[in-house]
Coordinates of C-alpha atoms in Angstrom, one line a residue:
Chain A
X1 CA -12.2 -25.3 -31.6
X2 CA -9.5 -25.5 -29.1
X3 CA -6.6 -24.0 -32.1
X4 CA -9.1 -21.6 -32.6
X5 CA -9.4 -20.6 -28.4
X6 CA -5.7 -20.6 -28.3
X7 CA -4.6 -19.1 -31.7
X8 CA -7.3 -16.2 -30.1
X9 CA -5.7 -15.7 -25.8
X10 CA -2.2 -15.3 -27.7
X11 CA -2.8 -12.6 -29.9
X12 CA -5.1 -11.5 -26.9
X13 CA -1.4 -12.2 -25.1
X14 CA 0.1 -10.2 -27.9
X15 CA -1.4 -7.3 -27.7
X16 CA -1.9 -6.8 -24.3
X17 CA 1.8 -6.7 -24.2
X18 CA 2.1 -4.1 -27.5
X19 CA 0.1 -2.8 -25.3
X20 CA 2.4 -2.4 -21.8
X21 CA 5.5 -2.1 -24.6
X22 CA 4.5 1.8 -25.1
X23 CA 3.0 2.8 -22.6
X24 CA 6.6 1.6 -20.6
X25 CA 7.9 4.1 -23.5
X26 CA 5.8 6.2 -22.7
X27 CA 6.9 6.3 -19.1
X28 CA 10.2 6.3 -18.6
X29 CA 10.5 8.5 -20.9
X30 CA 7.6 11.4 -21.0
X31 CA 7.6 10.8 -17.5
X32 CA 4.6 10.3 -14.8
X33 CA 2.9 13.6 -16.2
X34 CA 2.3 12.8 -19.4
X35 CA 1.6 9.6 -18.3
X36 CA -0.2 8.7 -16.1
X37 CA -3.8 10.7 -14.3
X38 CA -1.9 12.0 -11.6
X39 CA -1.7 14.7 -9.9
X40 CA -0.3 16.9 -6.7
X41 CA -4.1 16.8 -5.1
X42 CA -3.8 13.4 -6.5
X43 CA -0.5 11.7 -6.2
X44 CA -1.9 8.0 -5.7
X45 CA -3.7 6.3 -8.4
X46 CA -4.4 2.6 -9.9
X47 CA -0.6 1.9 -10.0
X48 CA -0.2 2.1 -6.3
X49 CA -3.8 1.6 -5.5
X50 CA -4.1 -2.5 -8.2
X51 CA -0.9 -3.4 -8.4
X52 CA 1.1 -2.8 -5.2
X53 CA -2.0 -3.3 -2.3
X54 CA -4.3 -6.2 -4.1
X55 CA -0.8 -7.5 -6.3
X56 CA -0.2 -8.3 -1.9
X57 CA -3.4 -9.1 -1.1
X58 CA -3.4 -11.3 -4.0
X59 CA -0.7 -13.6 -3.8
X60 CA -1.4 -14.0 0.3
X61 CA -2.0 -18.0 -0.9
X62 CA 1.8 -18.6 -0.2
X63 CA 2.1 -17.7 3.1
X64 CA -1.0 -18.9 4.0
X65 CA -1.2 -22.1 2.2
X66 CA 2.6 -22.7 3.9
X67 CA 1.6 -22.3 7.2
X68 CA -1.4 -24.4 7.5
X69 CA 0.6 -27.7 5.3
X70 CA 4.4 -26.5 7.9
X71 CA 3.3 -25.2 10.9
X72 CA -0.3 -26.0 11.7
X73 CA 1.1 -30.3 10.5
X74 CA -2.4 -30.8 7.9
X75 CA -1.3 -32.6 5.3
X76 CA -4.4 -32.9 3.3
X77 CA -3.7 -29.2 1.6
X78 CA -0.5 -30.5 0.7
X79 CA -0.4 -30.4 -3.2
X80 CA -1.5 -26.7 -3.4
X81 CA 0.8 -25.6 -1.5
X82 CA 3.6 -25.6 -5.0
X83 CA 1.3 -23.4 -6.7
X84 CA 0.1 -21.1 -4.2
X85 CA 4.4 -20.4 -3.3
X86 CA 3.8 -20.2 -6.7
X87 CA 1.8 -17.9 -7.0
X88 CA 2.9 -15.8 -4.4
X89 CA 6.7 -15.8 -5.9
X90 CA 5.2 -14.2 -8.9
X91 CA 3.5 -12.3 -7.6
X92 CA 5.9 -10.3 -5.6
X93 CA 8.0 -10.2 -8.5
X94 CA 5.2 -8.3 -10.5
X95 CA 4.6 -6.1 -7.8
X96 CA 8.6 -4.5 -7.4
X97 CA 7.6 -4.5 -10.7
X98 CA 4.4 -2.4 -10.8
X99 CA 6.8 0.0 -7.7
X100 CA 9.0 0.4 -10.8
X101 CA 6.4 2.2 -12.7
X102 CA 5.1 4.3 -10.2
X103 CA 8.8 5.4 -8.4
X104 CA 8.9 8.7 -9.3
X105 CA 13.3 7.5 -10.2
X106 CA 12.8 3.7 -9.8
X107 CA 16.5 3.3 -9.7
X108 CA 16.9 4.1 -5.6
X109 CA 14.3 1.2 -4.9
X110 CA 17.4 0.0 -3.2
X111 CA 17.4 2.9 -0.6
X112 CA 15.1 2.2 2.5
X113 CA 18.1 -0.1 2.6
X114 CA 20.6 2.1 3.6
X115 CA 18.3 5.5 4.6
X116 CA 16.7 4.4 7.6
X117 CA 13.7 5.9 9.0
X118 CA 12.0 3.6 11.5
X119 CA 9.0 6.3 12.1
X120 CA 7.9 5.6 8.6
X121 CA 4.8 2.2 7.1
X122 CA 6.7 2.7 4.1
X123 CA 10.4 1.9 5.1
X124 CA 8.8 -1.1 7.3
X125 CA 6.3 -2.5 4.0
X126 CA 9.7 -1.6 2.1
X127 CA 11.6 -4.3 4.1
X128 CA 9.1 -6.8 4.3
X129 CA 8.1 -6.6 1.0
X130 CA 12.0 -7.6 0.1
X131 CA 12.7 -10.3 2.5
X132 CA 9.5 -12.3 2.2
X133 CA 10.1 -12.1 -1.6
X134 CA 14.0 -13.4 -1.3
X135 CA 11.6 -16.5 1.7
X136 CA 9.6 -16.9 -0.8
X137 CA 12.5 -17.9 -3.2
X138 CA 13.9 -19.9 -1.0
X139 CA 10.0 -21.4 -0.7
X140 CA 10.3 -22.3 -4.6
X141 CA 13.6 -23.5 -4.6
X142 CA 12.9 -27.1 -4.3
X143 CA 10.8 -27.4 -7.2
X144 CA 14.4 -25.7 -8.8
X145 CA 15.8 -28.3 -7.4
X146 CA 13.8 -31.0 -7.6
X147 CA 14.6 -30.5 -11.5
X148 CA 17.5 -30.4 -12.0
X149 CA 18.2 -33.8 -9.8
X150 CA 20.1 -32.1 -7.4
X151 CA 19.2 -33.6 -3.6
X152 CA 22.0 -32.8 -2.2
X153 CA 21.0 -29.4 -2.3
X154 CA 17.4 -29.8 -1.7
X155 CA 18.4 -32.4 1.8
X156 CA 20.0 -28.9 2.9
X157 CA 17.3 -26.6 2.1
X158 CA 15.0 -28.7 4.0
X159 CA 16.6 -28.5 7.2
X160 CA 16.3 -24.5 7.1
X161 CA 12.6 -25.0 5.9
X162 CA 10.7 -24.2 9.3
X163 CA 12.3 -21.2 10.1
X164 CA 12.1 -20.1 6.5
X165 CA 7.8 -20.6 6.0
X166 CA 8.0 -19.0 9.8
X167 CA 9.6 -16.3 8.8
X168 CA 7.2 -15.4 5.9
X169 CA 4.6 -16.5 8.3
X170 CA 6.1 -12.9 10.2
X171 CA 6.9 -11.3 8.0
X172 CA 3.6 -11.4 5.7
X173 CA 1.3 -11.0 9.0
X174 CA 3.4 -7.4 9.5
X175 CA 3.6 -6.5 5.7
X176 CA 0.4 -7.5 4.3
X177 CA -1.5 -5.4 7.9
X178 CA 0.9 -1.9 7.4
X179 CA 0.3 -1.9 4.1
X180 CA -3.4 -0.3 6.4
X181 CA -1.8 1.4 8.9
X182 CA 0.2 3.1 5.3
X183 CA -3.4 5.3 5.6
X184 CA -3.6 5.8 9.0
X185 CA -2.0 9.0 8.5
X186 CA -5.3 10.1 6.7
X187 CA -7.6 10.0 8.7
X188 CA -8.7 14.0 7.5
X189 CA -9.0 12.8 4.0
X190 CA -9.7 9.2 4.4
X191 CA -13.8 8.6 3.8
X192 CA -14.9 7.3 7.2
X193 CA -16.3 4.4 5.3
X194 CA -13.2 3.3 5.3
X195 CA -11.1 5.2 7.5
X196 CA -10.4 3.1 11.6
X197 CA -8.0 2.4 13.5
X198 CA -8.3 -0.9 12.7
X199 CA -7.3 -0.1 8.4
X200 CA -4.0 -3.1 9.4
X201 CA -5.8 -6.0 11.2
X202 CA -8.8 -5.4 8.0
X203 CA -6.5 -5.6 5.7
X204 CA -4.6 -7.7 7.9
X205 CA -7.7 -11.1 7.8
X206 CA -8.6 -10.1 4.4
X207 CA -5.8 -11.0 3.0
X208 CA -5.9 -14.6 4.6
X209 CA -9.8 -15.3 3.0
X210 CA -7.7 -13.5 0.0
X211 CA -5.6 -15.7 -0.1
X212 CA -7.9 -18.3 0.0
X213 CA -9.7 -18.0 -2.8
X214 CA -7.1 -17.0 -5.1
X215 CA -5.8 -20.6 -3.9
X216 CA -8.9 -22.4 -5.1
X217 CA -9.3 -19.4 -8.8
X218 CA -6.0 -21.0 -9.6
X219 CA -6.7 -24.6 -9.1
X220 CA -9.3 -24.0 -10.9
X221 CA -7.8 -22.3 -14.0
X222 CA -4.5 -24.9 -14.3
X223 CA -6.6 -27.8 -13.9
X224 CA -8.5 -26.8 -17.2
X225 CA -4.8 -25.1 -18.7
X226 CA -3.7 -28.5 -18.3
X227 CA -5.9 -31.1 -18.7
X228 CA -5.6 -32.4 -15.3
X229 CA -8.1 -33.1 -12.6
X230 CA -9.3 -30.4 -9.5
X231 CA -8.4 -31.3 -6.0
X232 CA -11.8 -30.7 -5.6
X233 CA -12.5 -32.7 -2.4
X234 CA -9.2 -30.0 -1.0
X235 CA -11.4 -26.8 -3.3
X236 CA -14.4 -28.0 -1.1
X237 CA -12.7 -28.4 2.0
X238 CA -11.1 -24.8 1.5
X239 CA -14.4 -23.2 0.3
X240 CA -15.2 -24.1 4.3
X241 CA -12.2 -22.0 5.3
X242 CA -12.7 -19.8 2.7
X243 CA -16.3 -19.1 4.1
X244 CA -15.3 -19.0 7.1
X245 CA -12.2 -16.6 6.9
X246 CA -15.0 -13.7 5.2
X247 CA -17.7 -14.4 8.6
X248 CA -14.8 -13.0 11.0
X249 CA -14.0 -10.1 8.2
X250 CA -17.2 -8.8 7.8
X251 CA -18.1 -9.3 11.2
X252 CA -14.9 -7.3 12.1
X253 CA -15.9 -4.9 9.6
X254 CA -19.9 -4.7 10.2
X255 CA -18.1 -4.0 14.4
X256 CA -16.1 -1.7 13.3
X257 CA -18.1 0.4 11.1
X258 CA -21.2 0.5 13.8
X259 CA -18.7 1.2 17.0
X260 CA -17.2 4.4 15.2
X261 CA -20.8 5.3 13.8
X262 CA -19.7 5.3 10.9
X263 CA -22.4 3.7 9.4
X264 CA -24.4 6.8 9.5
X265 CA -22.3 8.3 6.3
X266 CA -24.4 6.1 4.0
X267 CA -27.8 8.3 4.8
X268 CA -24.9 11.6 3.2
X269 CA -25.2 11.4 -0.7
X270 CA -22.6 11.2 -3.7
X271 CA -20.8 7.6 -4.8
X272 CA -19.3 6.6 -1.1
X273 CA -22.3 4.5 -0.6
X274 CA -22.9 2.7 -3.5
X275 CA -19.5 2.1 -3.2
X276 CA -19.7 0.3 -0.2
X277 CA -22.9 -1.0 -1.7
X278 CA -21.1 -3.9 -4.4
X279 CA -17.2 -4.0 -1.9
X280 CA -20.3 -5.6 0.8
X281 CA -22.1 -7.5 -1.5
X282 CA -19.5 -8.4 -3.6
X283 CA -18.1 -10.5 -0.6
X284 CA -21.6 -10.9 1.3
X285 CA -22.6 -12.7 -1.4
X286 CA -19.4 -15.4 -1.9
X287 CA -19.9 -16.4 1.6
X288 CA -23.2 -16.5 1.9
X289 CA -22.9 -19.3 -1.4
X290 CA -20.0 -20.8 0.5
X291 CA -22.3 -22.0 3.2
X292 CA -24.8 -23.8 1.0
X293 CA -23.8 -27.7 0.4
X294 CA -25.3 -27.0 -2.9
X295 CA -22.8 -24.3 -4.2
X296 CA -20.1 -26.3 -2.9
X297 CA -20.5 -29.3 -4.8
X298 CA -20.1 -27.5 -7.8
X299 CA -17.6 -26.9 -9.3
X300 CA -18.8 -23.8 -11.8
X301 CA -20.7 -22.2 -8.7
X302 CA -17.6 -22.4 -6.4
X303 CA -15.2 -20.7 -8.5
X304 CA -17.9 -17.8 -9.7
X305 CA -18.2 -17.1 -5.7
X306 CA -14.7 -17.1 -5.4
X307 CA -14.4 -14.8 -8.6
X308 CA -17.3 -12.3 -7.0
X309 CA -15.3 -12.3 -3.4
X310 CA -12.1 -11.8 -5.0
X311 CA -13.6 -8.7 -7.5
X312 CA -14.4 -7.4 -3.6
X313 CA -11.5 -7.4 -2.4
X314 CA -10.0 -5.1 -4.8
X315 CA -12.7 -2.8 -4.9
X316 CA -12.0 -2.5 -0.5
X317 CA -8.3 -1.5 -1.7
X318 CA -9.6 0.4 -4.9
X319 CA -12.3 2.1 -2.3
X320 CA -9.5 2.7 1.0
X321 CA -6.8 3.8 -1.9
X322 CA -8.4 5.7 -4.1
X323 CA -12.1 6.4 -4.9
X324 CA -12.6 6.9 -0.1
X325 CA -9.9 10.2 -0.9
X326 CA -11.4 11.7 -3.7
X327 CA -13.4 14.0 -2.7
X328 CA -11.5 16.0 -0.2
X329 CA -8.1 15.8 -2.3
X330 CA -11.2 18.2 -4.9
X331 CA -10.1 16.1 -8.1
X332 CA -11.6 12.9 -10.0
X333 CA -9.4 10.8 -10.6
X334 CA -9.2 8.3 -13.9
X335 CA -6.6 6.6 -15.1
X336 CA -5.9 7.6 -17.4
X337 CA -5.1 4.3 -21.0
X338 CA -1.5 4.2 -20.5
X339 CA -2.3 3.2 -16.0
X340 CA -4.8 0.5 -17.5
X341 CA -2.4 -0.6 -20.7
X342 CA 0.8 -0.9 -17.7
X343 CA -2.1 -3.1 -14.9
X344 CA -2.8 -5.4 -18.4
X345 CA 0.1 -6.1 -19.0
X346 CA 2.1 -7.1 -16.2
X347 CA -1.7 -9.2 -15.3
X348 CA -1.1 -10.6 -18.7
X349 CA 2.7 -11.5 -17.8
X350 CA 1.8 -12.9 -14.7
X351 CA -0.6 -15.2 -16.3
X352 CA 1.9 -16.2 -19.3
X353 CA 4.8 -16.9 -16.7
X354 CA 3.2 -18.4 -13.9
X355 CA 1.7 -21.4 -17.6
X356 CA 5.9 -21.9 -18.0
X357 CA 6.6 -22.8 -15.0
X358 CA 3.9 -24.8 -14.0
X359 CA 4.6 -27.0 -17.5
X360 CA 8.5 -26.8 -16.7
X361 CA 8.3 -27.1 -13.6
X362 CA 6.7 -30.0 -10.9
X363 CA 4.4 -27.3 -9.2
X364 CA 2.2 -29.7 -9.1
X365 CA 3.7 -32.9 -8.7
X366 CA 4.8 -34.3 -5.3
X367 CA 8.7 -34.1 -3.9
X368 CA 10.3 -37.4 -4.5
X369 CA 10.6 -37.2 -1.0
X370 CA 7.6 -37.3 0.0
X371 CA 6.7 -36.3 3.5
X372 CA 8.7 -35.4 6.2
X373 CA 9.6 -32.0 4.2
X374 CA 10.3 -30.5 7.6
X375 CA 11.5 -32.6 9.5
X376 CA 15.2 -32.8 8.2
X377 CA 14.7 -35.3 5.2
X378 CA 14.6 -38.5 7.5
X379 CA 11.3 -40.3 6.3
X380 CA 8.6 -40.7 9.2
X381 CA 5.3 -43.2 8.6
X382 CA 2.2 -40.9 9.0
X383 CA -1.0 -41.4 10.3
X384 CA -2.1 -38.7 8.4
X385 CA -1.0 -39.2 5.1
X386 CA -2.9 -42.2 4.9
X387 CA -5.6 -41.1 6.3
X388 CA -6.1 -38.3 3.7
X389 CA -4.8 -39.8 0.7
X390 CA -8.5 -40.6 -0.7
X391 CA -8.8 -37.1 -0.7
X392 CA -5.6 -36.9 -2.8
X393 CA -6.8 -39.4 -5.8
X394 CA -7.8 -36.7 -7.9
X395 CA -11.2 -36.6 -7.3
X396 CA -12.9 -39.2 -8.4
Chain B
X1 CA 14.3 28.7 20.4
X2 CA 12.6 27.9 16.7
X3 CA 12.3 30.2 13.4
X4 CA 8.3 30.7 12.5
X5 CA 6.6 32.9 9.6
X6 CA 4.1 34.8 11.0
X7 CA 1.5 36.2 8.4
X8 CA -1.8 38.8 9.2
X9 CA -3.8 38.5 6.3
X10 CA -5.3 41.9 7.4
X11 CA -2.1 43.8 6.3
X12 CA -1.6 41.2 3.3
X13 CA -2.0 43.7 0.3
X14 CA -2.2 40.8 -3.1
X15 CA 1.4 42.2 -4.5
X16 CA 3.1 39.1 -4.7
X17 CA 6.3 40.2 -4.4
X18 CA 6.9 37.3 -2.1
X19 CA 5.8 35.4 -4.5
X20 CA 9.1 35.9 -7.0
X21 CA 11.2 37.1 -4.8
X22 CA 10.9 33.1 -3.6
X23 CA 10.7 32.2 -7.0
X24 CA 14.1 34.0 -7.3
X25 CA 15.4 32.5 -4.5
X26 CA 15.1 29.0 -5.9
X27 CA 16.2 29.6 -9.6
X28 CA 12.3 29.9 -11.2
X29 CA 10.6 31.5 -13.5
X30 CA 8.1 34.8 -12.8
X31 CA 5.9 36.0 -15.1
X32 CA 2.6 37.5 -15.1
X33 CA 1.2 34.2 -15.6
X34 CA 2.6 31.8 -13.6
X35 CA 1.5 34.9 -10.6
X36 CA -1.7 33.8 -11.6
X37 CA -2.1 31.0 -10.8
X38 CA -3.0 30.7 -7.1
X39 CA -1.9 27.4 -6.4
X40 CA 1.7 26.0 -5.5
X41 CA 2.6 23.6 -7.6
X42 CA 6.3 22.8 -8.2
X43 CA 7.1 25.7 -10.6
X44 CA 5.7 28.2 -7.4
X45 CA 6.5 26.9 -4.1
X46 CA 4.3 29.9 -2.7
X47 CA 1.1 31.9 -3.8
X48 CA -0.9 34.3 -2.5
X49 CA -5.0 33.2 -2.7
X50 CA -7.5 35.9 -4.0
X51 CA -10.9 35.2 -2.1
X52 CA -12.7 39.4 -2.6
X53 CA -11.1 41.3 -1.3
X54 CA -8.9 40.0 1.3
X55 CA -5.4 37.0 1.3
X56 CA -4.3 34.4 2.3
X57 CA -1.3 33.1 0.8
X58 CA -0.3 29.0 0.7
X59 CA 2.9 28.0 2.0
X60 CA 4.4 24.7 3.5
X61 CA 3.4 25.5 7.5
X62 CA 6.5 23.4 9.1
X63 CA 4.8 21.2 10.9
X64 CA 6.3 20.8 14.4
X65 CA 5.6 16.8 14.0
X66 CA 5.8 16.5 10.1
X67 CA 3.8 13.5 8.9
X68 CA 5.8 14.2 5.5
X69 CA 8.9 13.3 7.7
X70 CA 7.5 10.4 9.8
X71 CA 6.1 8.4 6.0
X72 CA 9.0 9.1 3.9
X73 CA 10.4 5.9 3.6
X74 CA 14.9 6.5 3.1
X75 CA 14.2 10.4 5.5
X76 CA 14.4 12.3 2.9
X77 CA 12.5 15.3 4.5
X78 CA 13.2 15.9 7.7
X79 CA 12.4 18.8 10.7
X80 CA 15.0 20.4 12.0
X81 CA 15.8 22.2 15.2
X82 CA 15.9 25.7 13.7
X83 CA 12.2 25.1 12.7
X84 CA 11.9 24.5 8.6
X85 CA 10.6 21.2 7.7
X86 CA 13.8 20.3 4.3
X87 CA 13.9 18.1 1.4
X88 CA 17.3 16.0 0.5
X89 CA 16.9 15.3 -3.5
X90 CA 19.4 12.7 -3.0
X91 CA 18.0 10.6 -0.6
X92 CA 14.1 10.6 -2.8
X93 CA 13.2 7.4 -4.6
X94 CA 9.4 8.8 -5.3
X95 CA 6.9 7.3 -4.0
X96 CA 5.0 10.4 -2.4
X97 CA 4.0 9.0 0.2
X98 CA 5.0 12.7 2.0
X99 CA 2.0 14.4 -0.7
X100 CA -0.9 12.0 0.4
X101 CA 0.5 12.2 4.0
X102 CA 0.3 15.9 3.5
X103 CA -2.5 17.2 6.5
X104 CA -2.3 20.7 4.0
X105 CA -1.5 19.2 0.5
X106 CA 1.5 20.8 0.0
X107 CA 5.4 18.9 -1.5
X108 CA 4.8 19.0 -5.1
X109 CA 5.7 17.5 -7.6
X110 CA 7.0 17.6 -10.6
X111 CA 5.5 15.4 -12.5
X112 CA 6.5 16.1 -16.6
X113 CA 10.3 16.0 -15.6
X114 CA 11.9 12.7 -16.9
X115 CA 13.6 12.0 -13.4
X116 CA 11.0 14.2 -10.9
X117 CA 11.7 15.5 -7.3
X118 CA 9.3 17.0 -5.0
X119 CA 9.4 20.4 -4.7
X120 CA 8.2 22.6 -1.6
X121 CA 9.1 25.9 0.4
X122 CA 12.0 25.4 2.8
X123 CA 11.3 28.4 5.1
X124 CA 14.7 29.5 3.1
X125 CA 16.6 26.7 5.4
X126 CA 20.2 28.7 4.4
X127 CA 18.8 32.2 6.2
X128 CA 17.2 31.2 8.6
X129 CA 18.7 28.2 10.4
X130 CA 21.6 31.3 11.4
X131 CA 19.0 33.6 12.2
X132 CA 17.5 34.7 10.0
X133 CA 14.6 35.8 7.5
X134 CA 13.2 34.3 4.4
X135 CA 12.7 36.1 1.5
X136 CA 9.4 36.6 1.5
X137 CA 8.9 38.3 4.6
X138 CA 12.2 40.3 3.3
X139 CA 10.9 40.9 -0.2
X140 CA 7.1 42.3 1.6
X141 CA 6.5 46.0 1.6
X142 CA 3.8 45.5 4.1
X143 CA 5.1 43.6 7.0
X144 CA 2.5 41.0 6.2
X145 CA 4.7 38.3 6.9
X146 CA 7.2 38.0 9.4
X147 CA 10.0 35.9 9.5
X148 CA 11.2 35.0 14.3
X149 CA 11.0 33.0 17.4
X150 CA 8.3 30.9 17.2
X151 CA 6.6 31.6 20.6
X152 CA 7.8 35.1 20.0
X153 CA 6.1 35.4 17.4
X154 CA 2.1 33.5 18.4
X155 CA 2.8 36.1 20.9
X156 CA 3.0 39.4 18.6
X157 CA -0.4 37.1 17.0
X158 CA -2.6 37.0 20.0
X159 CA -1.8 40.8 21.1
X160 CA -3.1 42.0 16.7
X161 CA -6.1 40.3 18.2
X162 CA -6.6 41.6 21.6
X163 CA -5.5 44.9 20.4
X164 CA -7.4 45.1 17.6
X165 CA -10.8 42.6 18.6
X166 CA -13.0 44.3 15.4
X167 CA -10.0 43.5 12.9
X168 CA -9.9 39.6 13.4
X169 CA -10.9 36.8 13.7
X170 CA -10.2 35.8 17.7
X171 CA -7.3 32.5 16.3
X172 CA -4.1 32.2 15.9
X173 CA -4.6 29.6 13.0
X174 CA -1.1 27.3 13.5
X175 CA -1.4 26.6 17.0
X176 CA -2.8 23.6 17.0
X177 CA -3.1 22.0 13.9
X178 CA -1.6 19.0 13.8
X179 CA 0.0 19.2 16.8
X180 CA 1.1 23.2 15.8
X181 CA 2.6 24.9 12.4
X182 CA 5.5 27.2 12.4
X183 CA 4.3 29.0 9.6
X184 CA 0.8 30.8 11.6
X185 CA -1.8 33.1 10.5
X186 CA -4.2 35.3 11.1
X187 CA -7.3 36.6 9.4
X188 CA -10.0 38.9 9.2
X189 CA -12.7 36.4 9.6
X190 CA -12.5 32.1 9.7
X191 CA -10.0 31.1 7.7
X192 CA -12.9 28.4 5.7
X193 CA -13.5 31.5 4.2
X194 CA -9.9 31.8 3.4
X195 CA -9.6 28.4 1.7
X196 CA -7.9 26.8 4.8
X197 CA -9.7 22.6 4.7
X198 CA -12.0 22.3 7.5
X199 CA -11.3 19.1 7.8
X200 CA -7.7 19.8 9.6
X201 CA -7.8 17.4 12.8
X202 CA -5.8 19.4 15.8
X203 CA -3.3 16.3 17.1
X204 CA -0.7 15.5 15.6
X205 CA -0.1 13.1 13.2
X206 CA 2.7 10.8 13.3
X207 CA 1.2 9.3 16.3
X208 CA -1.2 7.6 14.5
X209 CA 1.1 5.2 12.3
X210 CA 3.8 5.4 14.6
X211 CA 0.4 2.9 17.6
X212 CA 0.1 0.5 14.1
X213 CA 4.3 0.6 13.6
X214 CA 5.2 -0.4 18.0
X215 CA 3.9 -3.3 17.6
X216 CA 6.0 -4.2 14.6
X217 CA 8.6 -6.3 17.9
X218 CA 5.5 -7.7 19.7
X219 CA 4.2 -9.5 16.0
X220 CA 7.7 -10.7 16.0
X221 CA 7.9 -11.9 18.7
X222 CA 4.4 -13.4 19.8
X223 CA 4.5 -14.3 16.3
X224 CA 7.9 -17.4 16.5
X225 CA 6.3 -18.6 19.8
X226 CA 2.7 -18.7 18.4
X227 CA 4.8 -21.3 16.0
X228 CA 6.7 -22.2 16.4
X229 CA 5.1 -23.9 19.7
X230 CA 2.0 -24.8 17.5
X231 CA 4.5 -26.5 15.2
X232 CA 5.6 -28.1 18.3
X233 CA 1.5 -29.5 19.3
X234 CA 0.9 -30.7 15.3
X235 CA 3.7 -32.6 15.1
X236 CA 3.6 -34.1 17.9
X237 CA 1.8 -37.6 15.9
X238 CA 4.8 -38.0 13.7
X239 CA 7.7 -38.4 17.0
X240 CA 5.0 -40.6 19.1
X241 CA 4.6 -42.5 16.3
X242 CA 8.6 -42.4 15.5
X243 CA 8.8 -43.6 19.4
X244 CA 6.4 -47.0 18.6
X245 CA 8.4 -48.0 15.5
X246 CA 11.5 -47.7 17.6
X247 CA 9.5 -50.0 21.1

């Protein structure tokens, strides 16, 4: 049975990658016109809306968990920092890959390095993503150093970890919110259910919630893939934090809609109100679920809730970047199969590389010189560490 | 003293000489089939549109504070002091944010090219920057497109409306739109009836993104203080434990 399942998934993966490779050939040989349904009226589609906007949001767990554990010093969550950082690092690399497909001249992706325009949100996002990917690499590096037992390099890197983590949180705050600012320039194009001067704040808060949700999502998957026990007491606690994050986001979202008088547009016919309803439902239902003790006690229910919320997040980002712009563009956009094939291949590639990294690198292990990760390698008796030991004991 | 173009729809006879002159300037093909396309595209940078017996013209509006120039991450677009908004293709990496941001849906893309670039009218900047007139103005047999100083053209447009109030809808398109454009238009009927979007904002768009971007330094400073502070507080217990361990 297990053998059959593994053959099945290998086949699915192979087909997805082959489809992606063929689509990549069409994209780079025949150009964007032949490989996408984009046009002068609709210059941004699935690759920007999903691969870039959602990709960056889904990778927000890296900075969220790094801040919780290394800045706020809540050591309980330490066992899930590494997988979160690995997810984020892979996520950002894949976003760059996706961007190479979308840019008309991908070989000029480095141009913002020397050709500056500080008035441009895209310029700021570009710089932040570039710097933050470097930060994530440095946060991920200890795993590699530990694997190859380079303890001296490990100690040196550890000296700089605090400024690196702080820099990571700041860069993330900047570009997670700036992805929302990208759309501030389109008040006349974006539907009032989604256009708001608060877009940067809404993008930031929802990215934090999504980062937490992704951490739970990948914990669930890696525990199944590697036959590990789920860090369940941890996940249960994180579910509470997630519930509150979603509540803060939803409150902010609806206050904003109310103050702008945008809720009145729900009376207008058209697909927008249904998309808004879908987005709201996919976020409100999991939030209410997570506030219930009974849901939090049930790993499957938590997983279903998390998937719903992630779909809600994706719906929101696509509404802002694609569907909310359709009415004023005068055209309707449905992605071409090549756009979907590239996207699927990128997602599948992400899963595969995560699996490889988790298999060969100490992603789910404690650091060798446990604790004191940020105190320059000095060994410190940790009070909180003992207190949380029972919670770490693999959930039994 | 910046250059501008005034298009008077009431004078336009729809001969499309402006289109042909424009295609010649850009070395783009022009034939009957392309003439019949009433939209701008990467192979047609200005278009005459027919609305019953009336005409309108579509081209880059050359905004006074252009959204395309403000959003471009590599500064490939910029507004020159002489009036035109110009594009430097050597810088462009093809993110198409200019197209997404433009209030008039003007920048177009070479979708069929393997290494595409953005295409848009540059108000014949080679000529207008030296005080000359655009090729479309030069080609127009009816005097419907004029090149001149923006303030003088606004005065001229207002004078025409004042002298023949029966012939004109009393508004100059381009004085207020997105904070002002260097292409001005007057017509006999409201501009919505000539294919112009109704909800073009009156304020310059770049201020909207700048409101958010201006906070970047604040976020960096506040973030460092806040994160550093939280770290200092949250790691206090460990320091205490260390001290106690010593004594």
